[in-house]
PDB file of C-alpha atoms in Angstrom:
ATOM      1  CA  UNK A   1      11.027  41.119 -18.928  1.00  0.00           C
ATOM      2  CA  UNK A   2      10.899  37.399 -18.359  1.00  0.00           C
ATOM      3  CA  UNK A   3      13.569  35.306 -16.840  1.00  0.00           C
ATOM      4  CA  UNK A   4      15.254  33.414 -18.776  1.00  0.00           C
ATOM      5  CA  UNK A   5      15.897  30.844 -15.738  1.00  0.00           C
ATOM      6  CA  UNK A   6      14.784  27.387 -16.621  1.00  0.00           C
ATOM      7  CA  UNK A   7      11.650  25.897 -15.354  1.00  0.00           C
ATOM      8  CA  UNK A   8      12.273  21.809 -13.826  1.00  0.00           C
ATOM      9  CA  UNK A   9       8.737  19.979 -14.012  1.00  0.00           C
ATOM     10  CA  UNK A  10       7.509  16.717 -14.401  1.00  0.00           C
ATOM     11  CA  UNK A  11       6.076  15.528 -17.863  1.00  0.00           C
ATOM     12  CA  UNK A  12       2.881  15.099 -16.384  1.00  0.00           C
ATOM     13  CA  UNK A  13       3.090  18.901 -15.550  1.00  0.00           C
ATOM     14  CA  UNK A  14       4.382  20.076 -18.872  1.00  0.00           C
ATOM     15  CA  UNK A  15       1.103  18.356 -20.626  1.00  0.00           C
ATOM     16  CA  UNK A  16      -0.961  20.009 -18.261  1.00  0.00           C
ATOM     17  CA  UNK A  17       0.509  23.602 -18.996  1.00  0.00           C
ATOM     18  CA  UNK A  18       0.220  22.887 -22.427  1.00  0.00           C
ATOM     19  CA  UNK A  19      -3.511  21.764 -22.459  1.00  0.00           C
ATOM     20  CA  UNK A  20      -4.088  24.819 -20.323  1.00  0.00           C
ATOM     21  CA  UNK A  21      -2.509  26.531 -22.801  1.00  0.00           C
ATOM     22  CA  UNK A  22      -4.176  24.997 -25.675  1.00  0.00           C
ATOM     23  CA  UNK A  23      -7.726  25.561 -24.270  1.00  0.00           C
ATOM     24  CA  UNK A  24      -7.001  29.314 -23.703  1.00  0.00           C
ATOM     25  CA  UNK A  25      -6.201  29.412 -27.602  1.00  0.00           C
ATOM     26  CA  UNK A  26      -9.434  28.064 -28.875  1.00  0.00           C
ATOM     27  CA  UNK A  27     -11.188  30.578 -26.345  1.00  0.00           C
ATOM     28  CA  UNK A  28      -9.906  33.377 -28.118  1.00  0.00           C
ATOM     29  CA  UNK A  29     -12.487  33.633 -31.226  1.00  0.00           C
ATOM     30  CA  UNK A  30     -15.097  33.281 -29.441  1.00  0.00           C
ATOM     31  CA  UNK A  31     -13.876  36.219 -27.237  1.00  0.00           C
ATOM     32  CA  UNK A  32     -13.676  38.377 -30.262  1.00  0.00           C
ATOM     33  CA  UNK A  33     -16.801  37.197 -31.635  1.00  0.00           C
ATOM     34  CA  UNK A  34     -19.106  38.201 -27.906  1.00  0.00           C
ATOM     35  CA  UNK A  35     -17.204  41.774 -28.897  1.00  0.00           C
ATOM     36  CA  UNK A  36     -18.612  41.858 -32.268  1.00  0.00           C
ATOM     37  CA  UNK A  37     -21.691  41.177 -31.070  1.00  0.00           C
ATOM     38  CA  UNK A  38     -21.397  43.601 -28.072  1.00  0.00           C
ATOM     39  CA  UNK A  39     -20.560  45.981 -30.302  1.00  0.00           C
ATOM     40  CA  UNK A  40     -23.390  45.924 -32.890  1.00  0.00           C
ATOM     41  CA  UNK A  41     -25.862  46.840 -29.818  1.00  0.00           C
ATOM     42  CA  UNK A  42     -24.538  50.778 -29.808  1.00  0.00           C
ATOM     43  CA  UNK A  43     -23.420  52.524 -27.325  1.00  0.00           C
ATOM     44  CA  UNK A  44     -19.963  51.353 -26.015  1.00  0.00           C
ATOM     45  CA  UNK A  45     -19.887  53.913 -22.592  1.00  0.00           C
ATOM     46  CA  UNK A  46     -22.835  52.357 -20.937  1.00  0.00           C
ATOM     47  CA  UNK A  47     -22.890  48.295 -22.795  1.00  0.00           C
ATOM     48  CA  UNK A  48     -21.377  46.132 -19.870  1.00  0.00           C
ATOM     49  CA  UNK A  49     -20.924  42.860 -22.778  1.00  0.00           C
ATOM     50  CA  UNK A  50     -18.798  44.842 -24.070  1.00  0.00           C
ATOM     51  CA  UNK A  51     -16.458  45.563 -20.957  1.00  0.00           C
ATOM     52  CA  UNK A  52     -16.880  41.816 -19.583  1.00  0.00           C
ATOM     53  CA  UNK A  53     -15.635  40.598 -23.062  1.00  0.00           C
ATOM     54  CA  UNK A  54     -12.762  42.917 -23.295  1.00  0.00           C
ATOM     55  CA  UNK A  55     -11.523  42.386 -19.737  1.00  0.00           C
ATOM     56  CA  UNK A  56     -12.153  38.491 -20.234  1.00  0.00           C
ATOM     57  CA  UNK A  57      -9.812  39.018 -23.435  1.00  0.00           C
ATOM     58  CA  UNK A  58      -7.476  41.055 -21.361  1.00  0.00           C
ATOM     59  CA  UNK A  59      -7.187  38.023 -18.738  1.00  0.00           C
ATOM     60  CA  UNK A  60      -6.718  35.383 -22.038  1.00  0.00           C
ATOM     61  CA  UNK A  61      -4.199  37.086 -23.511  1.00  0.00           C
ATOM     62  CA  UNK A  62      -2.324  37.876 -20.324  1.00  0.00           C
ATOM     63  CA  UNK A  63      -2.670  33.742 -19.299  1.00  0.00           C
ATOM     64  CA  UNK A  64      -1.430  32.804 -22.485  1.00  0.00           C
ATOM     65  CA  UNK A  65       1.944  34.996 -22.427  1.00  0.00           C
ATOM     66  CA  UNK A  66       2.653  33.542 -19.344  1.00  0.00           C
ATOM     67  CA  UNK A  67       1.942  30.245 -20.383  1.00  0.00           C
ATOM     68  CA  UNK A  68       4.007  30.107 -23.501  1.00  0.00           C
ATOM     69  CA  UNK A  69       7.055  31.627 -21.120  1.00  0.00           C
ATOM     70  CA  UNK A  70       6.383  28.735 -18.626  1.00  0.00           C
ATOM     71  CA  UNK A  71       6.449  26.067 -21.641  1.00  0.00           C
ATOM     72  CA  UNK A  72       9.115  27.863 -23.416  1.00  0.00           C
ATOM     73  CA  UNK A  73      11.377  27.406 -20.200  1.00  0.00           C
ATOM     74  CA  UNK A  74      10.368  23.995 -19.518  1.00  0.00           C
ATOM     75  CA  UNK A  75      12.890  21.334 -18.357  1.00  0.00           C
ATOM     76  CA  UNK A  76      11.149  18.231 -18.674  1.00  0.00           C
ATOM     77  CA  UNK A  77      12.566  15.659 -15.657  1.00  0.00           C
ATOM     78  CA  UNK A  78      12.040  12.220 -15.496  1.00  0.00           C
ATOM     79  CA  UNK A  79      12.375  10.678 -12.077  1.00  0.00           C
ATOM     80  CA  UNK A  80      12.777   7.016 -12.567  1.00  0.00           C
ATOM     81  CA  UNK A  81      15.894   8.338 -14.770  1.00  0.00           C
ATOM     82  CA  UNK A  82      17.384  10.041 -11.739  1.00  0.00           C
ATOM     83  CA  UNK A  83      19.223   8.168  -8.643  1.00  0.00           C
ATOM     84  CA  UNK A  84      21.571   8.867  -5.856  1.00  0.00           C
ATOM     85  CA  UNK A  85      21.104   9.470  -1.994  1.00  0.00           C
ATOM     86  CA  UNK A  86      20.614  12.889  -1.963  1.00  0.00           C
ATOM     87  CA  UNK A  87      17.299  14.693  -2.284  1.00  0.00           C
ATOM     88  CA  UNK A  88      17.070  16.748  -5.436  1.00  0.00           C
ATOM     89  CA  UNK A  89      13.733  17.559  -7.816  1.00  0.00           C
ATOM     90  CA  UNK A  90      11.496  14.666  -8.480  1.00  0.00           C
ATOM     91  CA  UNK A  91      12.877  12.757  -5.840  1.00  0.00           C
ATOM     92  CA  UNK A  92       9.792  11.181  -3.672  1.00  0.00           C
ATOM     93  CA  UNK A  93      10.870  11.640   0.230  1.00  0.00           C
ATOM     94  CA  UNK A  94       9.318   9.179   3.052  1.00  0.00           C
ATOM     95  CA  UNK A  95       9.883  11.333   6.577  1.00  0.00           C
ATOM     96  CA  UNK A  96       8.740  10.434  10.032  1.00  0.00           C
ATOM     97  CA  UNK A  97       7.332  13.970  11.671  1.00  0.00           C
ATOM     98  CA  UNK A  98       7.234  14.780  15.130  1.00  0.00           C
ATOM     99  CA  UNK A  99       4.890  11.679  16.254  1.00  0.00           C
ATOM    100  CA  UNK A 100       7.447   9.285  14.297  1.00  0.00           C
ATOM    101  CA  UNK A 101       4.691   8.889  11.959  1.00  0.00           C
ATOM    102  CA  UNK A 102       5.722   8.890   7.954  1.00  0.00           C
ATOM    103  CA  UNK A 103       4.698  11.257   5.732  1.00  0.00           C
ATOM    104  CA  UNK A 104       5.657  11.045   1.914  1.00  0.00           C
ATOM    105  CA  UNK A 105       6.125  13.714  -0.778  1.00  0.00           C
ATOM    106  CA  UNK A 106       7.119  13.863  -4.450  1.00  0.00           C
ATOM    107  CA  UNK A 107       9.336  17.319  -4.861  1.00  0.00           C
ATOM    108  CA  UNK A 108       8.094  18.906  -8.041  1.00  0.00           C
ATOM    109  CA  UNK A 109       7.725  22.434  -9.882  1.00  0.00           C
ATOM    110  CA  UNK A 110       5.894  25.298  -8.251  1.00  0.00           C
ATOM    111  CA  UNK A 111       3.463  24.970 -10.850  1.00  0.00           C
ATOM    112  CA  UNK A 112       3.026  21.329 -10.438  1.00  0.00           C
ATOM    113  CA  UNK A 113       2.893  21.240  -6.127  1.00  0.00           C
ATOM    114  CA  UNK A 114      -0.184  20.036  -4.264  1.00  0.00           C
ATOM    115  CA  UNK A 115       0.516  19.027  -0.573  1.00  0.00           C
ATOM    116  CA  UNK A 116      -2.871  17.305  -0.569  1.00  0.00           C
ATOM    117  CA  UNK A 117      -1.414  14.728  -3.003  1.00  0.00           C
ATOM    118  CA  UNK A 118       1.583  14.443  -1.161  1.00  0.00           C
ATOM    119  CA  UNK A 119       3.460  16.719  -4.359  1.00  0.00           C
ATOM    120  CA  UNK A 120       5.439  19.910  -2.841  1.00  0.00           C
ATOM    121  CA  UNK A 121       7.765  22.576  -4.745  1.00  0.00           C
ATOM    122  CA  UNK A 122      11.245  22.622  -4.271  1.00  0.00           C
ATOM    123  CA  UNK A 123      10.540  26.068  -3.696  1.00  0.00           C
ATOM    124  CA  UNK A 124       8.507  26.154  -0.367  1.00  0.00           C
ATOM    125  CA  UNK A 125       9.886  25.956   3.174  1.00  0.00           C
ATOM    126  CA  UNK A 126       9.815  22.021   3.373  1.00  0.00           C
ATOM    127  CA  UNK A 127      10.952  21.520   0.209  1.00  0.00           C
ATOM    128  CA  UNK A 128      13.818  24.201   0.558  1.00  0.00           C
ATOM    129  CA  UNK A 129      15.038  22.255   3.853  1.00  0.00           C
ATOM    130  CA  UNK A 130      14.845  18.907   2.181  1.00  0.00           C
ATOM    131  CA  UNK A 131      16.987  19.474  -1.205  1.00  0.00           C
ATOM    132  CA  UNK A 132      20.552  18.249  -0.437  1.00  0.00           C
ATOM    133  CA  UNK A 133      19.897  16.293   2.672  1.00  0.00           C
ATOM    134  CA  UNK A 134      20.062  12.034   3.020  1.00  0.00           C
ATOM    135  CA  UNK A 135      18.408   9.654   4.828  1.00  0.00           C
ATOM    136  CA  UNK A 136      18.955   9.986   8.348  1.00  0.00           C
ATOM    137  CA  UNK A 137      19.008  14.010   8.062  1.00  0.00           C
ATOM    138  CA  UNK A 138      17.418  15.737  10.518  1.00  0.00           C
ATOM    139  CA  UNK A 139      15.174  18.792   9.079  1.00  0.00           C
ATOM    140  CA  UNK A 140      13.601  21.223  10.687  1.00  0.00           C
ATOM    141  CA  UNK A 141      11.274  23.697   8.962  1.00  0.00           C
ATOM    142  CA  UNK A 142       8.882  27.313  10.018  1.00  0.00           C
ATOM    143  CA  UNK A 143       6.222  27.050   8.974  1.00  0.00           C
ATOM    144  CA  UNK A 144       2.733  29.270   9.493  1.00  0.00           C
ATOM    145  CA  UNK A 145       1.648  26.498  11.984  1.00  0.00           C
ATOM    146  CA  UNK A 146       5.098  26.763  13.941  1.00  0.00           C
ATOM    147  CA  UNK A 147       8.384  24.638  13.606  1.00  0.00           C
ATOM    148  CA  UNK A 148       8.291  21.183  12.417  1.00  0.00           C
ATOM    149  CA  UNK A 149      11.185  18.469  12.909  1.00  0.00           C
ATOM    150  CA  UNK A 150      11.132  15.485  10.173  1.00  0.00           C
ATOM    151  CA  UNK A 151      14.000  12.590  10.137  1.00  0.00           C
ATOM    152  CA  UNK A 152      14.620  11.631   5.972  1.00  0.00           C
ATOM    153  CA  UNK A 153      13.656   8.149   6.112  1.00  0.00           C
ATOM    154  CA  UNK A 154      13.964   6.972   2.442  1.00  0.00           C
ATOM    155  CA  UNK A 155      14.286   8.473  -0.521  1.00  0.00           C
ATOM    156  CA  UNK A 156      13.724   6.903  -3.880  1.00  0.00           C
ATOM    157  CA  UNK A 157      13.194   7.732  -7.255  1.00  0.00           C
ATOM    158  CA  UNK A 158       9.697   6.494  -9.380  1.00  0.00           C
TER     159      UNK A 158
END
């Protein structure tokens, strides 16, 4: 059964679920159509067309459910509308690491994080240890690569 729970994501990660989403849809007659045609050749036991187009419609149809239950759930969040001086979803956090260097992330959705882009969920260890604190928190975080301390720096709101 799916949760009911709703799901906090930026706009820009809302349109991407739906394009996804949209993109799976148009897939699916074409899906039936390579079964149709799989099917006319005979034989269903032994005609591997046939299998690969009714496991790729398997896969389709599974992606979509869970898409429409993402976008269903969807709480859309603007963060220029937000504002205070604690760290909570969509709030973009500058921290100085270990070295005193700065790092900078955006906290988003699970479905929406990318460390790479400097976007992590509110869900994973960093994010976890950064919702609620202000600037001049101390944070420490495990993670796979051992602990890590960060100071909250600044934390704004675009």
């Amino acid at each position: 059964m799916a949760s009911v729970e709703k799901l906090p994501m930026l706009a820009e990660g809302y349109e991407r679920l739906l394009s996804e989403l949209k993109a799976l849809r148009e897939e699916r007659p074409r899906i039936v159509d390579a079964i149709e045609e799989a099917r006319a050749h005979g034989d269903l036991s032994e005609n591997a067309e046939y299998h690969a187009a009714k496991e790729r419609q398997g896969q389709v149809e599974a992606t979509i459910a869970d898409l429409e239950d993402k976008v269903s759930r969807a709480q859309i969040v603007d963060p220029t509308t937000l504002s205070g001086d604690k760290i909570i979803f969509g709030a973009t956090v500058t921290l100085l690491d270990d070295d005193d260097k700065p790092v900078r992330y955006q906290i988003v959705g699970p479905y929406e994080a990318d460390a790479k882009i400097g976007r992590i969920s509110y869900n994973s260890p960093l994010g976890r240890a950064l919702i609620g604190r202000v600037v001049g928190d101390e944070v420490e975080v495990s993670v796979p690569a051992g602990d890590r301390f960060y100071a909250v720096e600044k934390i704004e709101f675009i």
